[in-house]
Coordinates of C-alpha atoms in Angstrom, one line a residue:
M29 CA 17.8 49.3 1.3
L30 CA 21.2 50.9 2.3
S31 CA 21.8 51.6 5.9
S32 CA 22.6 55.2 6.8
A33 CA 26.2 54.2 7.6
V34 CA 26.7 52.4 4.3
A35 CA 25.1 55.3 2.4
A36 CA 27.3 57.8 4.1
G37 CA 30.4 55.8 3.3
L38 CA 29.4 55.4 -0.4
A39 CA 28.8 59.2 -0.6
M40 CA 32.2 59.8 0.8
L41 CA 33.8 57.4 -1.6
L42 CA 32.1 59.0 -4.6
A43 CA 33.0 62.4 -3.5
G44 CA 36.6 61.4 -3.4
Q45 CA 36.7 60.5 -7.2
P46 CA 38.5 63.0 -9.3
A47 CA 36.3 65.3 -11.4
S48 CA 38.2 64.4 -14.5
A49 CA 37.3 60.7 -14.2
E50 CA 33.6 61.7 -14.3
A51 CA 34.1 64.0 -17.2
L52 CA 36.0 61.6 -19.5
K53 CA 34.3 60.6 -22.8
P54 CA 34.3 57.0 -23.9
E55 CA 36.2 58.3 -27.0
Y56 CA 37.9 61.5 -28.2
K57 CA 37.8 62.1 -31.9
V58 CA 41.1 63.1 -33.5
S59 CA 40.9 64.6 -37.0
T60 CA 43.7 64.2 -39.6
V61 CA 43.9 64.5 -43.4
L62 CA 46.2 61.6 -44.0
G63 CA 46.1 58.3 -42.1
A64 CA 48.6 55.5 -41.9
P65 CA 51.0 54.6 -43.6
F66 CA 51.7 58.3 -44.1
P67 CA 53.9 59.9 -41.3
W68 CA 51.0 62.2 -40.6
G69 CA 48.6 59.4 -39.7
L70 CA 51.3 57.3 -38.0
S71 CA 52.2 60.2 -35.6
A72 CA 48.5 60.8 -34.8
Q73 CA 48.0 57.1 -34.1
R74 CA 51.2 57.2 -32.0
W75 CA 49.6 60.0 -29.9
A76 CA 46.5 57.9 -29.4
D77 CA 48.6 54.8 -28.4
L78 CA 50.8 56.7 -25.9
V79 CA 47.8 58.4 -24.3
K80 CA 46.0 55.1 -23.8
E81 CA 49.1 53.4 -22.5
R82 CA 50.0 56.2 -20.1
S83 CA 46.5 56.7 -18.8
N84 CA 46.1 53.0 -18.3
G85 CA 43.2 53.0 -20.7
R86 CA 41.2 55.8 -19.1
I87 CA 41.7 58.2 -22.1
V88 CA 40.9 56.8 -25.5
L89 CA 41.7 58.8 -28.7
K90 CA 40.4 57.6 -32.0
V91 CA 42.0 58.9 -35.2
Y92 CA 39.6 59.8 -38.1
P93 CA 41.7 60.3 -41.3
G94 CA 40.6 61.7 -44.6
A95 CA 39.2 64.9 -42.9
Q96 CA 36.0 62.8 -42.6
L97 CA 34.8 64.7 -39.5
V98 CA 34.5 67.8 -41.7
G99 CA 33.1 66.1 -44.8
G100 CA 36.5 66.0 -46.5
D101 CA 37.1 69.7 -46.4
Q102 CA 40.3 70.0 -44.5
T103 CA 40.2 73.8 -44.4
K104 CA 37.2 73.5 -42.0
E105 CA 39.1 71.4 -39.4
F106 CA 40.3 74.3 -37.2
T107 CA 36.9 75.9 -37.0
A108 CA 35.2 72.6 -36.1
M109 CA 37.7 72.0 -33.4
R110 CA 37.3 75.6 -32.1
Q111 CA 33.6 75.0 -31.9
G112 CA 34.0 71.7 -30.1
V113 CA 32.7 69.6 -33.0
I114 CA 36.1 68.0 -33.2
D115 CA 37.8 67.1 -29.9
M116 CA 41.3 67.1 -31.2
A117 CA 43.4 67.2 -34.4
V118 CA 46.8 66.7 -35.8
G119 CA 46.5 69.5 -38.4
S120 CA 48.6 71.1 -41.1
T121 CA 49.6 74.8 -40.7
I122 CA 48.5 75.2 -44.3
N123 CA 45.0 73.9 -43.7
W124 CA 44.5 76.0 -40.6
S125 CA 45.9 79.2 -42.2
P126 CA 42.5 80.5 -43.4
Q127 CA 41.5 80.9 -39.8
V128 CA 45.0 81.7 -38.3
S129 CA 46.8 84.0 -40.7
Q130 CA 50.1 83.8 -38.8
L131 CA 50.3 80.1 -39.9
N132 CA 51.1 81.4 -43.4
L133 CA 54.6 81.9 -42.0
F134 CA 55.5 78.4 -43.1
A135 CA 54.2 78.9 -46.6
L136 CA 56.4 81.9 -47.3
P137 CA 58.4 80.9 -50.4
F138 CA 62.0 79.9 -49.6
L139 CA 62.0 81.1 -46.0
M140 CA 63.5 77.8 -44.7
P141 CA 66.4 76.3 -46.6
D142 CA 66.5 73.0 -44.6
F143 CA 65.3 71.0 -41.7
R144 CA 67.7 72.8 -39.4
A145 CA 66.1 76.1 -40.2
L146 CA 62.6 74.7 -39.8
D147 CA 63.5 73.3 -36.3
A148 CA 65.0 76.6 -35.3
I149 CA 61.7 78.4 -36.1
T150 CA 59.3 75.9 -34.4
S151 CA 61.5 75.6 -31.3
G152 CA 62.3 79.4 -31.1
P153 CA 60.5 82.6 -30.5
A154 CA 58.4 82.5 -33.7
G155 CA 57.1 79.0 -32.8
K156 CA 56.0 80.3 -29.4
M157 CA 54.4 83.3 -30.9
V158 CA 52.4 81.1 -33.3
F159 CA 51.2 78.9 -30.4
D160 CA 50.2 82.0 -28.4
V161 CA 48.0 83.2 -31.2
I162 CA 46.3 79.8 -31.6
A163 CA 45.7 79.7 -27.9
T164 CA 43.6 82.8 -28.2
K165 CA 41.2 81.1 -30.5
D166 CA 39.7 78.4 -28.2
V167 CA 42.2 75.8 -29.4
V168 CA 45.1 74.6 -27.2
P169 CA 48.3 73.7 -29.2
L170 CA 50.4 71.1 -27.6
A171 CA 53.3 70.1 -29.8
W172 CA 54.8 70.3 -33.3
G173 CA 54.8 67.5 -35.8
E174 CA 55.8 67.2 -39.4
N175 CA 54.4 66.5 -42.8
G176 CA 57.6 67.6 -44.6
F177 CA 59.1 70.0 -47.1
R178 CA 56.9 70.2 -50.2
E179 CA 58.5 69.2 -53.4
L180 CA 57.2 69.7 -57.0
S181 CA 56.1 67.0 -59.4
N182 CA 54.5 67.1 -62.8
S183 CA 53.7 64.9 -65.9
K184 CA 55.1 67.2 -68.6
R185 CA 58.8 68.1 -68.1
D186 CA 61.7 68.6 -65.8
V187 CA 61.5 71.9 -63.9
R188 CA 64.8 73.7 -63.3
T189 CA 63.9 77.3 -63.8
P190 CA 60.7 79.4 -63.3
E191 CA 60.2 79.4 -67.0
D192 CA 59.8 75.7 -66.9
L193 CA 56.7 76.1 -64.8
K194 CA 54.9 78.5 -67.2
G195 CA 51.5 77.2 -68.2
L196 CA 51.6 74.1 -66.0
K197 CA 48.3 73.4 -64.2
I198 CA 49.4 72.7 -60.6
R199 CA 47.1 71.4 -57.9
V200 CA 47.6 73.4 -54.7
V201 CA 45.8 73.5 -51.3
G202 CA 43.2 76.1 -50.5
S203 CA 45.4 79.0 -49.6
P204 CA 45.7 82.4 -51.3
L205 CA 49.4 82.4 -50.6
F206 CA 50.0 79.2 -52.6
N207 CA 47.9 80.7 -55.5
E208 CA 50.0 83.8 -55.6
T209 CA 53.3 82.0 -55.4
F210 CA 52.5 79.7 -58.3
T211 CA 51.0 82.6 -60.3
A212 CA 54.2 84.6 -59.8
L213 CA 56.1 81.6 -61.3
G214 CA 53.9 81.5 -64.4
A215 CA 52.0 78.4 -63.5
N216 CA 48.2 77.9 -63.4
P217 CA 47.4 77.0 -59.7
T218 CA 44.2 75.0 -59.2
Q219 CA 42.9 74.6 -55.6
M220 CA 41.4 71.2 -54.6
S221 CA 41.3 68.9 -51.7
W222 CA 43.7 65.9 -51.4
A223 CA 40.7 63.6 -52.0
D224 CA 40.1 65.3 -55.4
A225 CA 43.8 65.7 -56.3
Q226 CA 44.7 62.0 -57.1
P227 CA 41.8 61.5 -59.6
A228 CA 42.7 64.9 -61.2
L229 CA 46.3 63.8 -61.6
S230 CA 45.2 60.4 -63.0
T231 CA 43.0 61.9 -65.7
G232 CA 45.4 64.7 -66.5
A233 CA 42.9 67.4 -65.4
V234 CA 46.0 68.9 -63.6
D235 CA 49.6 68.5 -64.7
G236 CA 51.3 68.5 -61.3
Q237 CA 51.2 69.0 -57.6
E238 CA 53.5 69.8 -54.6
N239 CA 53.7 67.6 -51.5
P240 CA 56.3 66.1 -49.2
L241 CA 58.3 63.2 -50.6
A242 CA 56.7 60.7 -48.1
V243 CA 53.3 61.6 -49.5
Y244 CA 54.6 61.4 -53.1
S245 CA 56.1 58.0 -52.5
L246 CA 53.4 56.4 -50.4
A247 CA 50.6 57.6 -52.7
K248 CA 52.7 56.3 -55.7
L249 CA 52.1 59.5 -57.6
Y250 CA 54.6 58.3 -60.2
T251 CA 52.0 55.8 -61.3
L252 CA 49.7 58.8 -62.1
G253 CA 52.1 60.3 -64.6
Q254 CA 54.1 62.3 -62.1
K255 CA 57.5 61.3 -63.5
H256 CA 59.2 64.7 -63.2
L257 CA 60.2 65.5 -59.6
T258 CA 62.0 68.7 -58.5
L259 CA 63.6 69.1 -55.1
W260 CA 63.2 72.8 -54.4
G261 CA 62.2 72.9 -50.7
Y262 CA 60.2 76.0 -51.3
V263 CA 58.0 75.6 -48.2
A264 CA 57.6 73.3 -45.2
D265 CA 54.4 71.8 -43.7
P266 CA 54.7 71.5 -40.0
L267 CA 51.8 69.8 -38.1
I268 CA 50.3 70.8 -34.9
F269 CA 48.8 68.5 -32.2
A270 CA 45.9 70.4 -30.6
V271 CA 42.8 70.1 -28.5
S272 CA 39.6 72.0 -28.5
K273 CA 39.6 74.4 -25.5
P274 CA 36.2 73.3 -24.2
V275 CA 37.4 69.7 -24.3
W276 CA 40.8 70.6 -22.8
D277 CA 39.1 72.2 -19.8
T278 CA 37.4 68.9 -18.9
F279 CA 40.8 67.3 -18.2
S280 CA 42.6 67.4 -14.9
P281 CA 46.0 69.2 -14.8
E282 CA 47.6 65.7 -14.6
D283 CA 45.8 64.5 -17.7
Q284 CA 46.6 67.7 -19.5
A285 CA 50.3 67.2 -18.8
L286 CA 49.9 63.6 -20.0
L287 CA 48.3 64.6 -23.3
R288 CA 50.9 67.3 -23.9
A289 CA 53.9 65.0 -23.2
A290 CA 52.4 62.3 -25.4
A291 CA 51.9 64.8 -28.2
A292 CA 55.5 65.9 -28.0
D293 CA 56.8 62.3 -28.2
A294 CA 54.4 61.5 -31.1
G295 CA 55.5 64.6 -32.9
A296 CA 59.2 63.7 -32.6
Y297 CA 58.3 60.2 -33.8
G298 CA 56.5 61.6 -36.8
R299 CA 59.4 63.9 -37.7
D300 CA 61.8 61.0 -37.8
I301 CA 59.5 59.1 -40.2
A302 CA 58.9 62.1 -42.4
R303 CA 62.6 62.7 -42.8
K304 CA 63.6 59.1 -43.3
G305 CA 65.4 58.3 -46.6
I306 CA 65.5 61.9 -47.9
T307 CA 68.7 63.3 -46.3
V308 CA 72.2 63.4 -47.5
E309 CA 73.1 60.8 -45.0
D310 CA 70.2 58.5 -45.9
P311 CA 68.9 59.0 -49.5
S312 CA 67.2 55.6 -49.6
L313 CA 63.7 56.9 -50.4
L314 CA 65.0 59.1 -53.2
T315 CA 66.8 56.1 -54.6
Q316 CA 63.5 54.1 -54.6
I317 CA 61.7 56.9 -56.4
E318 CA 64.4 57.1 -59.1
A319 CA 64.2 53.4 -59.5
A320 CA 60.5 53.8 -60.4
G321 CA 61.5 55.7 -63.5
V322 CA 61.2 59.2 -62.0
T323 CA 63.6 62.0 -63.1
V324 CA 64.7 63.7 -59.9
T325 CA 66.0 67.3 -60.4
R326 CA 68.0 68.7 -57.6
L327 CA 68.3 72.5 -57.8
S328 CA 71.7 74.1 -57.3
P329 CA 71.9 77.2 -55.0
A330 CA 72.0 79.4 -58.1
Q331 CA 68.9 77.8 -59.6
Q332 CA 67.0 78.1 -56.3
K333 CA 67.8 81.8 -56.2
A334 CA 66.0 82.3 -59.5
F335 CA 62.8 80.9 -58.0
Q336 CA 63.4 83.0 -54.9
K337 CA 63.8 86.1 -56.9
A338 CA 60.6 85.4 -58.9
T339 CA 58.6 85.1 -55.7
A340 CA 60.2 87.9 -53.8
A341 CA 57.2 90.3 -54.2
V342 CA 54.9 87.6 -52.9
Y343 CA 57.1 87.1 -49.9
D344 CA 57.3 90.8 -49.1
K345 CA 53.5 91.3 -49.5
W346 CA 52.7 88.3 -47.2
K347 CA 55.4 89.3 -44.6
A348 CA 53.4 92.4 -43.9
R349 CA 50.1 90.5 -43.9
I350 CA 51.4 87.7 -41.6
G351 CA 53.1 90.2 -39.3
A352 CA 56.5 91.7 -39.7
D353 CA 57.5 91.0 -36.1
L354 CA 56.7 87.3 -36.4
V355 CA 58.4 86.9 -39.8
T356 CA 61.5 88.8 -38.6
A357 CA 61.7 86.5 -35.6
A358 CA 61.6 83.5 -37.9
E359 CA 64.2 85.0 -40.2
Q360 CA 66.5 85.6 -37.2
S361 CA 66.1 82.0 -36.1
V362 CA 66.9 80.8 -39.6
A363 CA 70.1 83.0 -39.7
A364 CA 71.2 81.7 -36.3
S365 CA 70.8 78.1 -37.6
R366 CA 73.3 78.6 -40.3

């Protein structure tokens, strides 16, 4: 039986422990759609590794790829995190746009001509406005990551003009904006999850798809008949590192700062991977893709303008729906980046 002196000392010792230490879970579940070796999964794992290292093993994040925490339906990820079913996520702005309409900003056709323009948006006033909106929905956004600019592939023909898209059945993500964009171009957009997309391409149930080049290459979509690749950079797909607000509130300010800094570093790491081999300075990934027998079509500025003109009505409609102030702020950042 403890003496009164020892008991009192033990009580003082326990009282001195930080509340965050008592509240920590053995594991925090992090949802992603793609795992390693895709840049998306690698950046999520980098976040987990940095948090574990910098917390001396106190905070353990475990990455669950394939949207498995939401039964494979990636569009339910944000809601699940908002409700506290998922602790954290590294999510696509596209997949979260059904719940946060402002995230459709990045899916406006031909808003961002290049990485410089994308960075200007995410690091500028528009990026802050987007994070402010997310923060009102019981989700705490920490940092930007990257999936990449989404390029077009198909099994039928080279695409150089909007007319070349007519009649092609293209797999798109579950977003009305994507549906309207491809419909305006004369294609037949078909919504399906990534898990369903690869079998559909393999069987020819759909003719094509749009995804970042890292996804196209690592998933070896050229082996599924996707031999015609068009670099048109019509939309980008930034990722967001985020934490459920109920979970976030259990961390001490020091641990919150640790999670935020680690997310920023992991996001930068993922951006570097997503852009590797597809720039003018380093076209090595594109060279590998062409070596696999893929015809790579690079649109000239004049050719790209034809696509831009064909989707202008969609852009204008969605600018009003997303919020003219937000879109104008993004347009101004793009102009300043030129």
